[in-house]
Structures are given as structure tokens and as C-alpha cells.
């Protein structure tokens, strides 16, 4: 069977907000789907290793911020490639805290909603949370970002914990040209595609996707 069959499935891009032990936290998920409209129910698949999984199980609630095409790669990088277990992932992200202590993003989202878990389904690696939508934003704005847009236009990747991760997320380009690769999110900086060669970038330059510092990048030929 060709593993690419799953690449034909379409998704959106979402920030899942959770109540952390010490501070609010969030991660990126592409696996939010609508289950029913009455009652309003959705499902999301969250990896067992993710802090968000632990917090959703502990609190029974989470929020969904629907990312718009204007969401920057830096926000996706901050939420999608680090764990809230040991980092304040929302430190540089504009968010508001709902009364229920769950964060939702303030900028570049189409809308948000607050979810209460009503059922869970365990798989080998992920928990599928089935949840009822209890509240949501009054306004809907912007163009929702699709998973395809994230890959094709923002040139983003997905980490191993994303259910849709495939080896092609780790490496997509077989051309022999020199490239500098981020060890965390695998963003590739190719001199041939940029105005400034990598070694002339300032020392405080950071990966535009996940914020890793320039010195961590590895050369791949
Ligand atoms: C584009 C993209 C899609 C992702 N989709 C999912 C997903 O649907 N489920 C999931 O568990 N992780 C997904 N991830 C990975 C998590 O966001 C990532 O593992 C994050 O670091 C978890 O943070 P946490 O430990 O604070 O929960 C995705 C990441 C990206 C960048």
C-alpha cells in the first residue's frame, strides 16, 4: 500500500489551548473535525506524549482557535515544535484567557470555540478526544489556513507527534545543493533561494518556523 494515500486527505490548522498546571499552554493540531452540528461536537487526535494530552485528560476541556492564512510561521513554530511541559509557549503569542482558564489566540484567527470532553478513544499513539462545543466567538473572519497551505505556501513541516507526520516531512528535497537545516522543525535555508547567504545572517537570526538559533542549524549537502 502506498503511504501517500493519506496525503490526499484535507485538513485545517488549529491551536489547541489547555489549562496548564502553572500557566496556560497550547499546541498545534491539524486533526480537528466536526462530528455533529446538533449538539455541536468535534473530535481531535492528540499524541500521548504531548503535554496537551495530559492537560485535556486532567481538566476535561480545551479550546480550538481556527488559524487563518495570516497566522505567522513563528506562532505555529512556537506552539507546534516545543512542549508546554517545560516552556512558556505563549510567552510571545497574543492570547486571552477565557473564564474557564483556557487560552485562545487573539490575532490572525478566524474564530475560537471552547470544548468539553464527552468521550475519549485510545489508539496506540494518540487519544481521540470527542468534545461538545460549549461557547465560541461571536465573529468569524479571515480565510482558514489549510494544512496544504501550511506546507505549500508557508513551507512548514509537521513534527513526529503529528498524526499526519510522514518521512517526507523530514526531507522533501533530493537536490544535491547545500542547505542549512533546522534540527527541530527541519526548516531548510538554501542560499540559492535567499537574498542573504546563511553564513552572513546576523548571529541572533532565528529559525522563522520554530525560533531555534542560527548556531544550531546543521549543514546538509
Ligand atoms: C502542522 C502541525 C500539525 C500538527 N498536528 C498535530 C495533531 O493533530 N495532533 C497532535 O497530537 N500533534 C500535532 N502536532 C504536533 C504538536 O503540536 C507538537 O507535538 C507540540 O509540540 C505539542 O505540544 P505540547 O507538548 O505542549 O502539547 C502538529 C504540529 C504541526 C506543526
Tab-separated table of C-alpha atoms and ligand atoms in Angstrom:
chain	number	residue	atom	x	y	z
A	1	UNK	CA	0.000	0.000	0.000
A	2	UNK	CA	1.292	3.450	-0.893
A	3	UNK	CA	1.640	5.614	2.294
A	4	UNK	CA	0.859	8.649	0.129
A	5	UNK	CA	-2.839	7.702	0.140
A	6	UNK	CA	-3.139	9.627	3.422
A	7	UNK	CA	-1.626	12.727	1.835
A	8	UNK	CA	-4.814	13.095	-0.185
A	9	UNK	CA	-6.831	13.869	2.975
A	10	UNK	CA	-7.578	17.564	3.625
A	11	UNK	CA	-7.273	19.347	6.980
A	12	UNK	CA	-7.349	22.765	8.626
A	13	UNK	CA	-4.841	24.253	11.073
A	14	UNK	CA	-5.735	24.847	14.719
A	15	UNK	CA	-4.232	25.917	18.040
A	16	UNK	CA	-5.491	23.734	20.892
A	17	UNK	CA	-5.491	25.736	24.151
A	18	UNK	CA	-5.241	23.978	27.517
A	19	UNK	CA	-5.169	24.874	31.202
A	20	UNK	CA	-1.618	24.051	32.296
A	21	UNK	CA	-0.507	23.308	35.850
A	22	UNK	CA	1.385	26.599	36.204
A	23	UNK	CA	0.305	28.601	33.141
A	24	UNK	CA	-1.922	28.345	30.092
A	25	UNK	CA	-0.499	26.387	27.187
A	26	UNK	CA	-1.335	25.418	23.603
A	27	UNK	CA	-0.225	23.171	20.777
A	28	UNK	CA	-0.884	22.949	17.044
A	29	UNK	CA	-3.199	20.292	15.612
A	30	UNK	CA	-4.487	19.693	12.121
A	31	UNK	CA	-6.825	16.863	13.117
A	32	UNK	CA	-9.901	18.774	14.322
A	33	UNK	CA	-13.085	17.568	12.628
A	34	UNK	CA	-16.759	18.291	13.080
A	35	UNK	CA	-18.697	15.239	14.321
A	36	UNK	CA	-22.262	16.610	14.596
A	37	UNK	CA	-23.942	20.016	14.437
A	38	UNK	CA	-26.680	19.388	16.979
A	39	UNK	CA	-25.271	19.140	19.543
A	40	UNK	CA	-22.148	20.897	18.210
A	41	UNK	CA	-19.464	18.244	18.558
A	42	UNK	CA	-15.917	17.938	17.298
A	43	UNK	CA	-13.021	15.482	17.622
A	44	UNK	CA	-9.259	15.973	17.756
A	45	UNK	CA	-6.429	13.441	17.820
A	46	UNK	CA	-3.640	14.264	20.320
A	47	UNK	CA	-0.401	12.310	20.817
A	48	UNK	CA	0.050	10.540	24.174
A	49	UNK	CA	3.435	12.237	24.677
A	50	UNK	CA	2.072	15.754	24.275
A	51	UNK	CA	1.605	17.852	27.408
A	52	UNK	CA	-1.722	18.978	25.927
A	53	UNK	CA	-2.986	15.380	26.008
A	54	UNK	CA	-2.156	15.158	29.736
A	55	UNK	CA	-3.864	18.500	30.463
A	56	UNK	CA	-7.010	17.757	28.449
A	57	UNK	CA	-7.360	14.461	30.350
A	58	UNK	CA	-6.801	16.223	33.710
A	59	UNK	CA	-9.230	19.115	33.087
A	60	UNK	CA	-11.754	17.708	30.590
A	61	UNK	CA	-11.646	20.881	28.483
A	62	UNK	CA	-9.710	22.622	25.729
A	63	UNK	CA	-10.151	25.426	23.228
A	64	UNK	CA	-9.781	25.452	19.466
A	65	UNK	CA	-8.510	28.603	17.700
A	66	UNK	CA	-9.034	28.248	13.954
A	67	UNK	CA	-5.856	29.645	12.367
A	68	UNK	CA	-6.238	31.953	9.386
A	69	UNK	CA	-3.843	32.194	6.441
A	70	UNK	CA	-2.366	35.274	8.172
A	71	UNK	CA	-1.054	33.238	11.116
A	72	UNK	CA	2.710	33.545	11.097
A	73	UNK	CA	5.020	30.550	10.866
A	74	UNK	CA	6.609	31.770	14.109
A	75	UNK	CA	3.377	31.226	16.073
A	76	UNK	CA	2.983	27.747	14.559
A	77	UNK	CA	6.647	27.070	15.332
A	78	UNK	CA	6.325	28.230	18.947
A	79	UNK	CA	3.262	26.060	19.619
A	80	UNK	CA	3.909	23.098	17.342
A	81	UNK	CA	7.506	22.136	17.998
A	82	UNK	CA	8.041	22.578	21.770
A	83	UNK	CA	6.369	21.085	24.800
A	84	UNK	CA	4.427	23.216	27.280
A	85	UNK	CA	5.691	20.817	29.972
A	86	UNK	CA	8.876	22.849	30.376
A	87	UNK	CA	8.383	26.045	28.363
A	88	UNK	CA	6.044	29.033	28.388
A	89	UNK	CA	4.970	28.563	24.786
A	90	UNK	CA	2.569	31.504	24.862
A	91	UNK	CA	5.212	33.972	26.117
A	92	UNK	CA	5.422	35.715	22.726
A	93	UNK	CA	1.915	34.959	21.486
A	94	UNK	CA	-1.042	37.348	21.806
A	95	UNK	CA	-3.806	35.415	23.590
A	96	UNK	CA	-6.671	35.894	26.002
A	97	UNK	CA	-7.666	33.644	28.849
A	98	UNK	CA	-11.295	32.501	28.888
A	99	UNK	CA	-13.162	32.401	32.226
A	100	UNK	CA	-12.539	28.641	32.181
A	101	UNK	CA	-8.745	29.311	32.330
A	102	UNK	CA	-8.208	28.078	28.793
A	103	UNK	CA	-6.319	30.354	26.337
A	104	UNK	CA	-7.452	31.333	22.832
A	105	UNK	CA	-5.334	33.258	20.331
A	106	UNK	CA	-6.235	36.900	19.759
A	107	UNK	CA	-4.646	37.565	16.376
A	108	UNK	CA	-4.908	36.022	12.925
A	109	UNK	CA	-7.597	33.505	13.770
A	110	UNK	CA	-10.965	33.022	12.071
A	111	UNK	CA	-12.773	32.167	15.325
A	112	UNK	CA	-12.383	30.165	18.520
A	113	UNK	CA	-14.510	27.742	20.482
A	114	UNK	CA	-14.417	26.134	23.915
A	115	UNK	CA	-14.850	22.372	24.172
A	116	UNK	CA	-15.849	19.970	26.954
A	117	UNK	CA	-14.661	16.383	26.540
A	118	UNK	CA	-17.537	13.875	26.452
A	119	UNK	CA	-15.658	10.771	25.297
A	120	UNK	CA	-12.149	9.539	24.506
A	121	UNK	CA	-10.884	6.798	22.213
A	122	UNK	CA	-7.369	5.446	22.754
A	123	UNK	CA	-5.179	4.333	19.868
A	124	UNK	CA	-1.592	3.080	20.068
A	125	UNK	CA	-0.089	6.583	19.887
A	126	UNK	CA	-2.929	9.115	20.086
A	127	UNK	CA	-6.068	9.864	22.083
A	128	UNK	CA	-9.086	10.948	20.088
A	129	UNK	CA	-10.980	13.467	22.231
A	130	UNK	CA	-14.651	13.807	21.348
A	131	UNK	CA	-15.986	17.050	22.752
A	132	UNK	CA	-19.055	19.243	22.863
A	133	UNK	CA	-18.641	22.913	21.945
A	134	UNK	CA	-19.879	24.959	24.899
A	135	UNK	CA	-19.030	28.504	23.778
A	136	UNK	CA	-17.464	30.294	20.855
A	137	UNK	CA	-16.539	33.665	19.383
A	138	UNK	CA	-19.307	35.908	18.034
A	139	UNK	CA	-17.385	36.841	14.934
A	140	UNK	CA	-15.912	34.779	12.125
A	141	UNK	CA	-13.237	36.451	9.986
A	142	UNK	CA	-10.475	35.735	7.508
A	143	UNK	CA	-9.594	32.714	5.395
A	144	UNK	CA	-8.987	29.482	7.340
A	145	UNK	CA	-5.499	28.073	6.844
A	146	UNK	CA	-5.449	24.582	5.392
A	147	UNK	CA	-2.764	22.003	6.130
A	148	UNK	CA	-1.897	22.080	2.435
A	149	UNK	CA	-1.411	25.896	2.554
A	150	UNK	CA	0.887	25.472	5.560
A	151	UNK	CA	3.063	23.030	3.606
A	152	UNK	CA	2.877	24.670	0.169
A	153	UNK	CA	2.917	28.407	0.968
A	154	UNK	CA	4.455	28.727	4.436
A	155	UNK	CA	6.776	25.783	3.606
A	156	UNK	CA	6.146	24.348	7.057
A	157	UNK	CA	6.643	20.780	8.234
A	158	UNK	CA	4.965	18.576	10.835
A	159	UNK	CA	6.840	17.019	13.782
A	160	UNK	CA	6.760	13.304	14.635
A	161	UNK	CA	3.894	13.737	17.135
A	162	UNK	CA	1.517	14.966	14.448
A	163	UNK	CA	-0.739	12.061	13.381
A	164	UNK	CA	-0.165	13.038	9.746
A	165	UNK	CA	3.663	13.006	10.009
A	166	UNK	CA	5.360	11.201	7.131
A	167	UNK	CA	9.042	10.761	6.294
A	168	UNK	CA	8.550	13.356	3.574
A	169	UNK	CA	8.041	15.908	6.395
A	170	UNK	CA	11.622	15.246	7.446
A	171	UNK	CA	13.105	15.557	3.973
A	172	UNK	CA	11.407	16.577	0.743
A	173	UNK	CA	14.159	17.846	-1.500
A	174	UNK	CA	16.596	15.410	-3.080
A	175	UNK	CA	18.623	18.037	-4.949
A	176	UNK	CA	22.340	17.975	-4.115
A	177	UNK	CA	22.623	21.736	-3.324
A	178	UNK	CA	23.939	22.874	0.062
A	179	UNK	CA	21.322	23.675	2.672
A	180	UNK	CA	21.206	24.617	6.338
A	181	UNK	CA	18.614	22.595	8.201
A	182	UNK	CA	16.875	23.389	11.498
A	183	UNK	CA	17.359	20.410	13.861
A	184	UNK	CA	13.906	20.916	15.427
A	185	UNK	CA	11.406	21.636	12.647
A	186	UNK	CA	13.591	20.715	9.628
A	187	UNK	CA	13.122	24.163	8.005
A	188	UNK	CA	15.660	24.395	5.174
A	189	UNK	CA	17.606	27.570	4.404
A	190	UNK	CA	19.068	27.347	0.896
A	191	UNK	CA	21.488	30.066	-0.169
A	192	UNK	CA	20.284	29.657	-3.745
A	193	UNK	CA	16.765	30.760	-2.757
A	194	UNK	CA	17.656	33.585	-0.364
A	195	UNK	CA	18.979	37.133	-0.752
A	196	UNK	CA	21.491	36.740	2.099
A	197	UNK	CA	23.773	33.678	2.301
A	198	UNK	CA	23.302	31.726	5.540
A	199	UNK	CA	26.761	32.497	6.949
A	200	UNK	CA	26.124	36.245	6.536
A	201	UNK	CA	22.911	36.208	8.573
A	202	UNK	CA	23.283	38.012	11.945
A	203	UNK	CA	24.209	35.825	14.929
A	204	UNK	CA	20.834	36.499	16.580
A	205	UNK	CA	18.935	35.234	13.496
A	206	UNK	CA	16.434	32.532	14.392
A	207	UNK	CA	14.550	29.829	12.505
A	208	UNK	CA	11.410	31.560	11.120
A	209	UNK	CA	9.309	28.492	11.881
A	210	UNK	CA	10.315	27.385	15.375
A	211	UNK	CA	12.738	30.028	16.660
A	212	UNK	CA	15.834	27.839	17.040
A	213	UNK	CA	19.051	29.895	16.986
A	214	UNK	CA	21.258	30.085	13.901
A	215	UNK	CA	24.150	28.229	15.545
A	216	UNK	CA	22.019	25.089	15.971
A	217	UNK	CA	21.467	24.729	12.194
A	218	UNK	CA	23.274	21.820	10.508
A	219	UNK	CA	24.678	21.802	7.001
A	220	UNK	CA	23.337	19.098	4.715
A	221	UNK	CA	24.591	18.560	1.188
B	1	LIG	C1	1.308	21.415	11.231
B	1	LIG	C2	1.273	20.659	12.533
B	1	LIG	C3	0.208	19.803	12.795
B	1	LIG	C4	0.159	19.093	13.997
B	1	LIG	N1	-0.926	18.286	14.269
B	1	LIG	C5	-0.981	17.599	15.427
B	1	LIG	C6	-2.142	16.840	15.771
B	1	LIG	O1	-3.139	16.823	15.078
B	1	LIG	N2	-2.089	16.116	16.935
B	1	LIG	C7	-1.001	16.124	17.755
B	1	LIG	O2	-1.013	15.434	18.787
B	1	LIG	N3	0.093	16.878	17.474
B	1	LIG	C8	0.113	17.631	16.346
B	1	LIG	N4	1.191	18.423	16.074
B	1	LIG	C9	2.346	18.383	16.978
B	1	LIG	C10	2.165	19.162	18.280
B	1	LIG	O3	1.696	20.488	18.044
B	1	LIG	C11	3.542	19.203	18.965
B	1	LIG	O4	3.943	17.874	19.277
B	1	LIG	C12	3.601	20.089	20.195
B	1	LIG	O5	4.954	20.307	20.500
B	1	LIG	C13	2.887	19.506	21.396
B	1	LIG	O6	2.998	20.433	22.447
B	1	LIG	P1	2.623	20.069	23.967
B	1	LIG	O7	3.605	19.024	24.421
B	1	LIG	O8	2.772	21.383	24.686
B	1	LIG	O9	1.228	19.579	23.951
B	1	LIG	C14	1.218	19.216	14.927
B	1	LIG	C15	2.267	20.112	14.673
B	1	LIG	C16	2.296	20.835	13.491
B	1	LIG	C17	3.416	21.800	13.246
